[in-house]
Short mmCIF file of C-alpha atoms in Angstrom, two decimals:
data_model
loop_
_atom_site.label_atom_id
_atom_site.label_comp_id
_atom_site.label_asym_id
_atom_site.label_seq_id
_atom_site.Cartn_x
_atom_site.Cartn_y
_atom_site.Cartn_z
CA UNK U 16 4.06 29.59 32.25
CA UNK U 17 6.58 29.31 35.09
CA UNK U 18 8.53 25.69 33.63
CA UNK U 19 10.46 25.20 30.26
CA UNK U 20 8.36 21.69 30.90
CA UNK U 21 4.71 23.54 30.49
CA UNK U 22 7.34 26.47 27.68
CA UNK U 23 8.89 23.69 25.19
CA UNK U 24 6.25 21.95 23.41
CA UNK U 25 3.99 25.10 22.52
CA UNK U 26 7.25 26.83 20.81
CA UNK U 27 5.96 25.10 17.22
CA UNK U 28 2.63 26.18 17.95
CA UNK U 29 3.05 28.97 19.25
CA UNK U 30 5.79 30.20 15.75
CA UNK U 31 3.43 28.08 13.75
CA UNK U 32 0.72 31.10 14.67
CA UNK U 33 -1.87 28.13 16.24
CA UNK U 34 -1.95 29.93 19.87
CA UNK U 35 -4.48 31.96 20.80
CA UNK U 36 -2.83 35.33 21.59
CA UNK U 37 -3.86 34.70 25.54
CA UNK U 38 -1.45 31.50 25.45
CA UNK U 39 1.52 33.69 23.51
CA UNK U 40 1.39 36.51 25.60
CA UNK U 41 2.81 33.86 29.03
CA UNK U 42 5.01 31.80 26.82
CA UNK U 43 6.20 34.76 25.19
CA UNK U 44 7.57 36.38 28.28
CA UNK U 45 8.87 33.37 29.23
CA UNK U 46 11.38 33.03 26.19
CA UNK U 47 12.12 36.65 26.83
CA UNK U 48 13.41 35.53 30.65
CA UNK U 49 14.76 31.74 29.78
CA UNK U 50 17.47 31.43 27.48
CA UNK U 51 17.40 27.44 26.89
CA UNK U 52 13.78 27.97 25.70
CA UNK U 53 14.88 30.61 23.22
CA UNK U 54 17.82 27.99 21.92
CA UNK U 55 15.20 25.42 21.43
CA UNK U 56 13.01 28.32 19.32
CA UNK U 57 16.14 29.60 17.21
CA UNK U 58 16.12 25.28 16.96
CA UNK U 59 12.62 25.22 15.21
CA UNK U 60 13.13 28.48 12.99
CA UNK U 61 16.29 27.25 11.82
CA UNK U 62 14.55 23.88 11.01
CA UNK U 63 11.68 25.77 9.23
CA UNK U 64 14.15 26.93 6.99
CA UNK U 65 14.68 24.21 4.87
CA UNK U 66 11.02 23.05 3.94
CA UNK U 67 10.61 26.74 3.36
CA UNK U 68 13.55 26.85 1.06
CA UNK U 69 12.86 23.29 0.01
CA UNK U 70 9.65 24.74 -0.83
CA UNK U 71 10.45 27.40 -2.79
CA UNK U 72 13.06 25.76 -4.45
CA UNK U 73 10.84 22.72 -6.52
CA UNK U 74 10.50 23.38 -9.69
CA UNK U 75 6.71 22.26 -10.81
CA UNK U 76 6.62 18.67 -12.48
CA UNK U 77 5.97 18.70 -16.42
CA UNK U 78 1.87 17.73 -16.56
CA UNK U 79 1.42 15.48 -19.35
CA UNK U 80 -0.66 17.52 -22.04
CA UNK U 81 -3.65 15.45 -23.01
CA UNK U 82 -4.19 14.97 -18.86
CA UNK U 83 -7.07 17.52 -18.62
CA UNK U 84 -8.62 16.17 -21.66
CA UNK U 85 -8.22 12.73 -20.74
CA UNK U 86 -9.56 12.86 -17.19
CA UNK U 87 -12.45 14.90 -18.07
CA UNK U 88 -13.37 12.06 -20.77
CA UNK U 89 -12.83 9.38 -18.45
CA UNK U 90 -15.06 11.03 -15.71
CA UNK U 91 -17.14 11.39 -18.54
CA UNK U 92 -17.49 7.56 -19.44
CA UNK U 93 -18.14 6.28 -15.68
CA UNK U 94 -14.88 5.60 -14.81
CA UNK U 95 -14.83 6.30 -11.15
CA UNK U 96 -11.27 5.55 -10.96
CA UNK U 97 -10.37 1.96 -9.30
CA UNK U 98 -10.96 3.03 -5.65
CA UNK U 99 -14.50 4.03 -7.33
CA UNK U 100 -14.65 0.52 -8.27
CA UNK U 101 -13.91 -1.25 -5.39
CA UNK U 102 -16.33 0.43 -3.63
CA UNK U 103 -18.94 0.81 -5.81
CA UNK U 104 -21.57 -1.09 -4.62
CA UNK U 105 -23.50 -3.50 -7.81
CA UNK U 106 -26.36 -1.77 -9.40
CA UNK U 107 -29.83 -3.38 -8.71
CA UNK U 108 -31.66 -5.99 -11.55
CA UNK U 109 -34.44 -4.97 -13.14
CA UNK U 110 -37.09 -7.51 -13.29
CA UNK U 111 -36.31 -9.04 -16.31
CA UNK U 112 -32.52 -8.86 -15.83
CA UNK U 113 -33.57 -11.76 -13.25
CA UNK U 114 -36.20 -13.40 -15.10
CA UNK U 115 -32.68 -13.44 -17.56
CA UNK U 116 -30.49 -14.88 -15.05
CA UNK U 117 -33.15 -17.05 -13.12
CA UNK U 118 -33.23 -18.90 -16.90
CA UNK U 119 -29.74 -19.05 -17.20
CA UNK U 120 -29.13 -20.88 -13.79
CA UNK U 121 -31.29 -23.71 -14.84
CA UNK U 122 -30.21 -24.04 -17.95
CA UNK U 123 -27.07 -23.94 -16.66
CA UNK U 124 -27.81 -26.31 -14.20
CA UNK U 125 -29.87 -28.63 -16.53
CA UNK U 126 -26.66 -28.66 -18.21
CA UNK U 127 -24.50 -29.32 -15.50
CA UNK U 128 -26.07 -32.58 -14.79
CA UNK U 129 -26.56 -34.15 -18.26
CA UNK U 130 -22.87 -33.90 -18.25
CA UNK U 131 -22.48 -35.81 -14.22
CA UNK U 132 -24.68 -38.26 -15.98
CA UNK U 133 -22.84 -38.54 -19.39
CA UNK U 134 -19.66 -39.13 -17.84
CA UNK U 135 -21.13 -41.97 -15.05
CA UNK U 136 -21.83 -43.81 -17.93
CA UNK U 137 -18.64 -43.23 -19.65
CA UNK U 138 -16.46 -44.51 -16.35
CA UNK U 139 -19.70 -47.47 -15.72
CA UNK U 140 -18.18 -48.60 -18.88
CA UNK U 141 -14.90 -48.88 -18.00
CA UNK U 142 -14.45 -50.74 -14.85
CA UNK U 143 -13.93 -54.71 -14.98
CA UNK U 144 -17.23 -56.32 -15.29
CA UNK U 145 -18.55 -59.48 -12.35
CA UNK U 146 -16.92 -61.67 -14.79
CA UNK U 147 -13.58 -60.22 -14.51
CA UNK U 148 -13.67 -60.40 -10.81
CA UNK U 149 -15.04 -64.15 -10.56
CA UNK U 150 -11.93 -65.42 -12.89
CA UNK U 151 -10.07 -63.80 -9.81
CA UNK U 152 -11.02 -66.57 -7.41
CA UNK U 153 -10.49 -69.57 -9.81
CA UNK U 154 -6.89 -69.17 -8.85
CA UNK U 155 -5.43 -71.42 -7.01
CA UNK U 156 -4.56 -70.89 -3.72
CA UNK U 157 -1.13 -68.96 -2.81
CA UNK U 158 1.04 -70.94 -1.30
CA UNK U 159 3.14 -69.90 1.72
CA UNK U 160 6.37 -69.99 0.99
CA UNK U 161 8.00 -71.28 3.85
CA UNK U 162 5.52 -74.19 3.44
CA UNK U 163 6.83 -73.67 -0.37
CA UNK U 164 10.71 -74.15 -0.37
CA UNK U 165 9.61 -77.00 2.53
CA UNK U 166 7.76 -78.89 -0.46
CA UNK U 167 10.13 -78.19 -3.15
CA UNK U 168 12.94 -79.19 -0.48
CA UNK U 169 10.79 -82.86 -0.27
CA UNK U 170 11.13 -82.96 -4.40
CA UNK U 171 14.38 -82.47 -4.69
CA UNK U 172 15.01 -84.96 -2.29
CA UNK U 173 12.74 -87.68 -3.96
CA UNK U 174 14.57 -87.08 -7.02
CA UNK U 175 17.86 -87.28 -4.98
CA UNK U 176 16.77 -90.35 -3.71
CA UNK U 177 15.68 -91.33 -7.53
CA UNK U 178 18.90 -90.64 -9.27
CA UNK U 179 20.35 -92.76 -7.09
CA UNK U 180 18.78 -95.18 -7.45
CA UNK U 181 18.38 -95.54 -10.65
CA UNK U 182 22.58 -95.08 -11.07
CA UNK U 183 22.46 -98.60 -8.11
CA UNK U 184 20.47 -100.55 -11.00
CA UNK U 185 22.89 -99.65 -13.97
CA UNK U 186 25.92 -100.05 -11.83
CA UNK U 187 24.79 -103.79 -10.73
CA UNK U 188 23.97 -104.35 -14.37
CA UNK U 189 27.06 -103.63 -15.86
CA UNK U 190 28.63 -106.23 -13.43
CA UNK U 191 26.80 -109.26 -13.96
CA UNK U 192 26.56 -108.60 -18.13
CA UNK U 193 29.04 -110.59 -20.31
CA UNK U 194 30.76 -108.19 -22.73
CA UNK U 195 29.00 -107.64 -26.08
CA UNK U 196 31.73 -108.09 -28.50
CA UNK U 197 35.08 -108.79 -26.60
CA UNK U 198 37.03 -110.75 -28.48
CA UNK V 8 -10.46 24.17 5.94
CA UNK V 9 -8.30 27.13 4.70
CA UNK V 10 -5.08 26.67 2.67
CA UNK V 11 -2.93 29.83 1.79
CA UNK V 12 -2.41 31.85 -0.87
CA UNK V 13 -4.14 28.82 -3.01
CA UNK V 14 -7.51 30.24 -3.29
CA UNK V 15 -8.06 31.59 -7.58
CA UNK V 16 -11.34 32.20 -8.29
CA UNK V 17 -13.59 30.13 -6.44
CA UNK V 18 -16.66 32.19 -8.17
CA UNK V 19 -15.47 30.46 -11.05
CA UNK V 20 -15.06 27.37 -9.46
CA UNK V 21 -18.48 27.10 -8.47
CA UNK V 22 -19.38 28.00 -11.99
CA UNK V 23 -17.56 25.30 -13.14
CA UNK V 24 -18.36 23.31 -10.72
CA UNK V 25 -22.35 23.67 -11.98
CA UNK V 26 -21.33 23.24 -15.27
CA UNK V 27 -20.11 20.06 -15.10
CA UNK V 28 -22.66 18.91 -12.84
CA UNK V 29 -24.85 20.50 -16.04
CA UNK V 30 -23.12 18.41 -18.33
CA UNK V 31 -20.10 19.95 -19.60
CA UNK V 32 -16.63 18.23 -20.47
CA UNK V 33 -15.14 21.01 -20.96
CA UNK V 34 -15.62 22.92 -17.56
CA UNK V 35 -14.78 19.69 -15.73
CA UNK V 36 -11.79 19.37 -17.21
CA UNK V 37 -11.49 23.41 -16.99
CA UNK V 38 -11.02 22.01 -13.08
CA UNK V 39 -8.91 19.65 -13.60
CA UNK V 40 -6.68 22.11 -15.78
CA UNK V 41 -6.55 24.76 -13.35
CA UNK V 42 -5.71 22.62 -10.02
CA UNK V 43 -3.68 19.73 -11.81
CA UNK V 44 -0.19 20.98 -11.16
CA UNK V 45 -0.62 21.45 -7.88
CA UNK V 46 -2.61 18.60 -7.43
CA UNK V 47 0.96 16.45 -9.31
CA UNK V 48 3.02 18.61 -6.65
CA UNK V 49 1.83 17.46 -3.74
CA UNK V 50 1.52 13.35 -4.62
CA UNK V 51 5.40 14.04 -5.42
CA UNK V 52 5.67 14.47 -1.71
CA UNK V 53 4.65 10.81 -1.35
CA UNK V 54 6.29 8.92 -4.13
CA UNK V 55 9.14 9.60 -6.88
CA UNK V 56 7.34 7.08 -9.77
CA UNK V 57 5.82 9.42 -12.04
CA UNK V 58 3.32 6.78 -13.08
CA UNK V 59 2.84 6.24 -9.64
CA UNK V 60 1.82 10.02 -9.48
CA UNK V 61 -0.42 10.43 -12.59
CA UNK V 62 -2.48 7.71 -11.20
CA UNK V 63 -2.94 9.12 -8.33
CA UNK V 64 -3.59 12.70 -9.28
CA UNK V 65 -6.23 10.39 -12.09
CA UNK V 66 -7.66 8.65 -9.77
CA UNK V 67 -8.10 12.07 -6.86
CA UNK V 68 -10.01 14.00 -9.80
CA UNK V 69 -12.30 10.83 -11.00
CA UNK V 70 -13.63 10.57 -7.70
CA UNK V 71 -14.04 14.49 -7.04
CA UNK V 72 -16.14 13.84 -10.11
CA UNK V 73 -18.71 11.46 -9.32
CA UNK V 74 -18.99 13.21 -5.68
CA UNK V 75 -18.84 16.85 -7.04
CA UNK V 76 -22.99 17.10 -6.38
CA UNK V 77 -21.45 16.77 -2.24
CA UNK V 78 -19.59 20.48 -3.24
CA UNK V 79 -21.18 21.89 -0.53
CA UNK V 80 -19.85 24.99 -1.14
CA UNK V 81 -18.92 26.23 2.25
CA UNK V 82 -15.01 26.14 1.62
CA UNK V 83 -13.22 27.03 -1.88
CA UNK V 84 -13.19 23.79 -4.46
CA UNK V 85 -9.37 23.25 -4.48
CA UNK V 86 -9.83 22.71 -0.57
CA UNK V 87 -12.56 20.21 -0.88
CA UNK V 88 -10.34 18.45 -3.33
CA UNK V 89 -7.00 18.71 -1.00
CA UNK V 90 -8.70 16.91 0.95
CA UNK V 91 -10.27 14.22 -1.55
CA UNK V 92 -6.72 13.53 -2.86
CA UNK V 93 -4.76 13.56 0.43
CA UNK V 94 -7.70 11.10 1.77
CA UNK V 95 -7.41 8.77 -2.74
CA UNK V 96 -3.23 9.06 -1.46
CA UNK V 97 -3.42 7.76 2.26
CA UNK V 98 -5.93 4.90 0.66
CA UNK V 99 -3.05 4.00 -1.79
CA UNK V 100 -0.60 3.96 1.19
CA UNK V 101 -2.89 1.52 2.97
CA UNK V 102 -2.71 -0.99 0.22
CA UNK V 103 0.43 -0.86 -0.67
CA UNK V 104 1.09 -1.69 3.08
CA UNK V 105 2.43 1.42 3.93
CA UNK V 106 0.02 1.75 7.12
CA UNK V 107 0.22 5.91 7.68
CA UNK V 108 -1.46 5.18 10.80
CA UNK V 109 1.10 2.90 12.44
CA UNK V 110 4.40 3.28 14.24
CA UNK V 111 6.43 1.84 16.11
CA UNK V 112 6.46 4.45 18.08
CA UNK V 113 4.24 6.59 20.55
CA UNK V 114 3.22 9.60 18.14
CA UNK V 115 2.00 11.39 21.77
CA UNK V 116 5.30 10.84 23.94
CA UNK V 117 7.38 13.71 23.08
CA UNK V 118 11.55 13.63 22.75
CA UNK V 119 13.24 15.08 25.04
CA UNK V 120 15.14 17.98 23.80
CA UNK V 121 18.31 17.30 21.41
CA UNK V 122 21.62 18.33 22.39
CA UNK V 123 22.62 19.73 18.88
CA UNK V 124 21.38 22.32 17.23
CA UNK V 125 20.15 22.59 13.49
CA UNK V 126 22.00 25.00 11.56
CA UNK V 127 19.50 27.34 8.58
CA UNK V 128 20.49 26.02 5.86
CA UNK V 129 23.69 28.16 4.28
CA UNK V 130 22.78 30.70 2.57
CA UNK V 131 25.91 30.28 -0.32
CA UNK V 132 23.93 25.96 -0.98
CA UNK V 133 21.64 26.40 -4.16
CA UNK V 134 18.39 26.50 -3.37
CA UNK V 135 18.29 23.11 -4.89
CA UNK V 136 20.50 21.29 -3.58
CA UNK V 137 18.74 22.74 -0.14
CA UNK V 138 15.12 21.19 -2.28
CA UNK V 139 17.05 18.33 -2.36
CA UNK V 140 18.61 17.41 0.64
CA UNK V 141 14.91 18.21 2.80
CA UNK V 142 13.27 16.16 0.50
CA UNK V 143 15.99 12.64 0.79
CA UNK V 144 15.05 13.65 4.47
CA UNK V 145 11.49 13.38 4.22
CA UNK V 146 11.61 10.02 2.15
CA UNK V 147 13.69 8.37 5.68
CA UNK V 148 10.89 9.32 7.67
CA UNK V 149 7.49 7.29 8.51
CA UNK V 150 4.54 8.35 6.30
CA UNK V 151 3.01 9.52 9.67
CA UNK V 152 5.54 12.19 10.28
CA UNK V 153 5.95 12.77 6.39
CA UNK V 154 2.30 13.39 5.75
CA UNK V 155 1.92 16.17 8.73
CA UNK V 156 4.55 17.86 7.96
CA UNK V 157 3.87 17.47 3.83
CA UNK V 158 0.52 19.34 4.93
CA UNK V 159 2.13 21.58 7.58
CA UNK V 160 5.51 22.86 5.40
CA UNK V 161 4.79 23.15 2.35
CA UNK V 162 1.19 23.01 1.97
CA UNK V 163 0.20 25.12 4.85
CA UNK V 164 -2.41 24.14 6.56
CA UNK V 165 -4.27 24.92 9.60
CA UNK V 166 -3.74 22.11 11.78
CA UNK V 167 -7.48 22.46 12.54
CA UNK V 168 -7.29 21.22 8.69
CA UNK V 169 -4.31 18.17 9.01
CA UNK V 170 -6.91 17.18 12.20
CA UNK V 171 -10.18 17.05 9.39
CA UNK V 172 -8.15 15.48 6.85
CA UNK V 173 -6.35 12.63 8.79
CA UNK V 174 -9.36 11.99 11.34
CA UNK V 175 -7.28 12.92 14.29
CA UNK V 176 -7.81 15.40 17.02
CA UNK V 177 -5.47 18.39 17.51
CA UNK V 178 -3.87 17.60 19.93
CA UNK V 179 -2.42 14.62 18.11
CA UNK V 180 -2.04 16.97 15.41
CA UNK V 181 1.03 18.93 17.60
CA UNK V 182 2.80 16.71 19.24
CA UNK V 183 2.76 14.61 15.71
CA UNK V 184 4.48 17.57 14.15
CA UNK V 185 6.38 17.92 17.08
CA UNK V 186 8.21 14.40 16.54
CA UNK V 187 7.74 14.80 13.09
CA UNK V 188 10.04 17.68 12.92
CA UNK V 189 12.37 15.66 16.22
CA UNK V 190 12.75 13.57 13.44
CA UNK V 191 13.37 15.45 10.41
CA UNK V 192 16.17 16.80 12.88
CA UNK V 193 17.53 13.58 14.02
CA UNK V 194 17.81 11.97 10.37
CA UNK V 195 19.14 15.63 8.98
CA UNK V 196 21.83 15.83 11.28
CA UNK V 197 22.22 11.43 10.41
CA UNK V 198 22.60 12.09 7.16
CA UNK V 199 24.84 15.76 6.95
CA UNK V 200 26.56 16.07 10.01
CA UNK V 201 27.63 18.80 9.13
CA UNK V 202 24.87 20.91 9.75
CA UNK V 203 24.71 20.06 13.42
CA UNK V 204 25.48 23.11 16.53
CA UNK V 205 26.75 22.49 19.57
CA UNK V 206 24.44 24.16 22.53
#
């Protein structure tokens, strides 16, 4: 053990009593000669003191009075705990259970098919029939908007012409006709 | 695995295990009664919620019951139970999304020694106050570090036992403990700078 770099990482293990004598002896020699490493060791011992005091000062945690009885009862009832349940493999099925499962699955599939057929029939009844669809074909063709406006303009123009001619005829008739009750 | 000062009546435990396997519910109840306090103490290092603590301990005992026939008698019943309980807690932490094996820091990289040293707790301080501070600091640590500190400092487990339970090498246990202690010290001095000592 020549350098502090070799010695320092071993100090905690030395204080924890985890070093063999072959490892501890050279470290002890180094500590005697090296003040900085001795200071590191003292620092570690001071730190350990916090844990020692904390450990002895811990008040025991109160355990519910019926805890042991409850746990033992649950254990014998087959409760494996949350994790045990997650990890437990599914139990193997017997032949009778498998046959029963197949019957249930077959009946379920048949029931699902019946429900599907009935629902399709109901849906069919609510759809519009063929005649309804043909009725749309009889509707007049939709005239595009610009054409419709032009047609309207033409109609309006014809009406205006007709109205103008009618006014002229009325005017001419009034000029040429005698008064009905002229005194 | 050897858990120091935690090996009461191993012969009795073996009898109770055999009676439980023979179908005696009362014998399993006795086993639970014998170790329930330690299991509660263990679980409370990972959660302060009393309901969660009780659920975790119950889960551990139920798992132990289902595996009772695999108990080899090579270690004490408590050692065997402790391993199941620890794994139950680790699984629970994973399910909660608090992975105990992930850390943004590489646990293999050892930190430079801090120039600020930590003082031992003041002799004038109440022990309960020291415990409160210690647990508060522990709660600030990533799970990966809290685990090894709990196993080593509170449960007094040997490095090999920690390695077995966590499924890591002894070298990783050493480096992780080294980092965990450095983190603990850093957080302690951050929260309570009055406990720092300059070199």
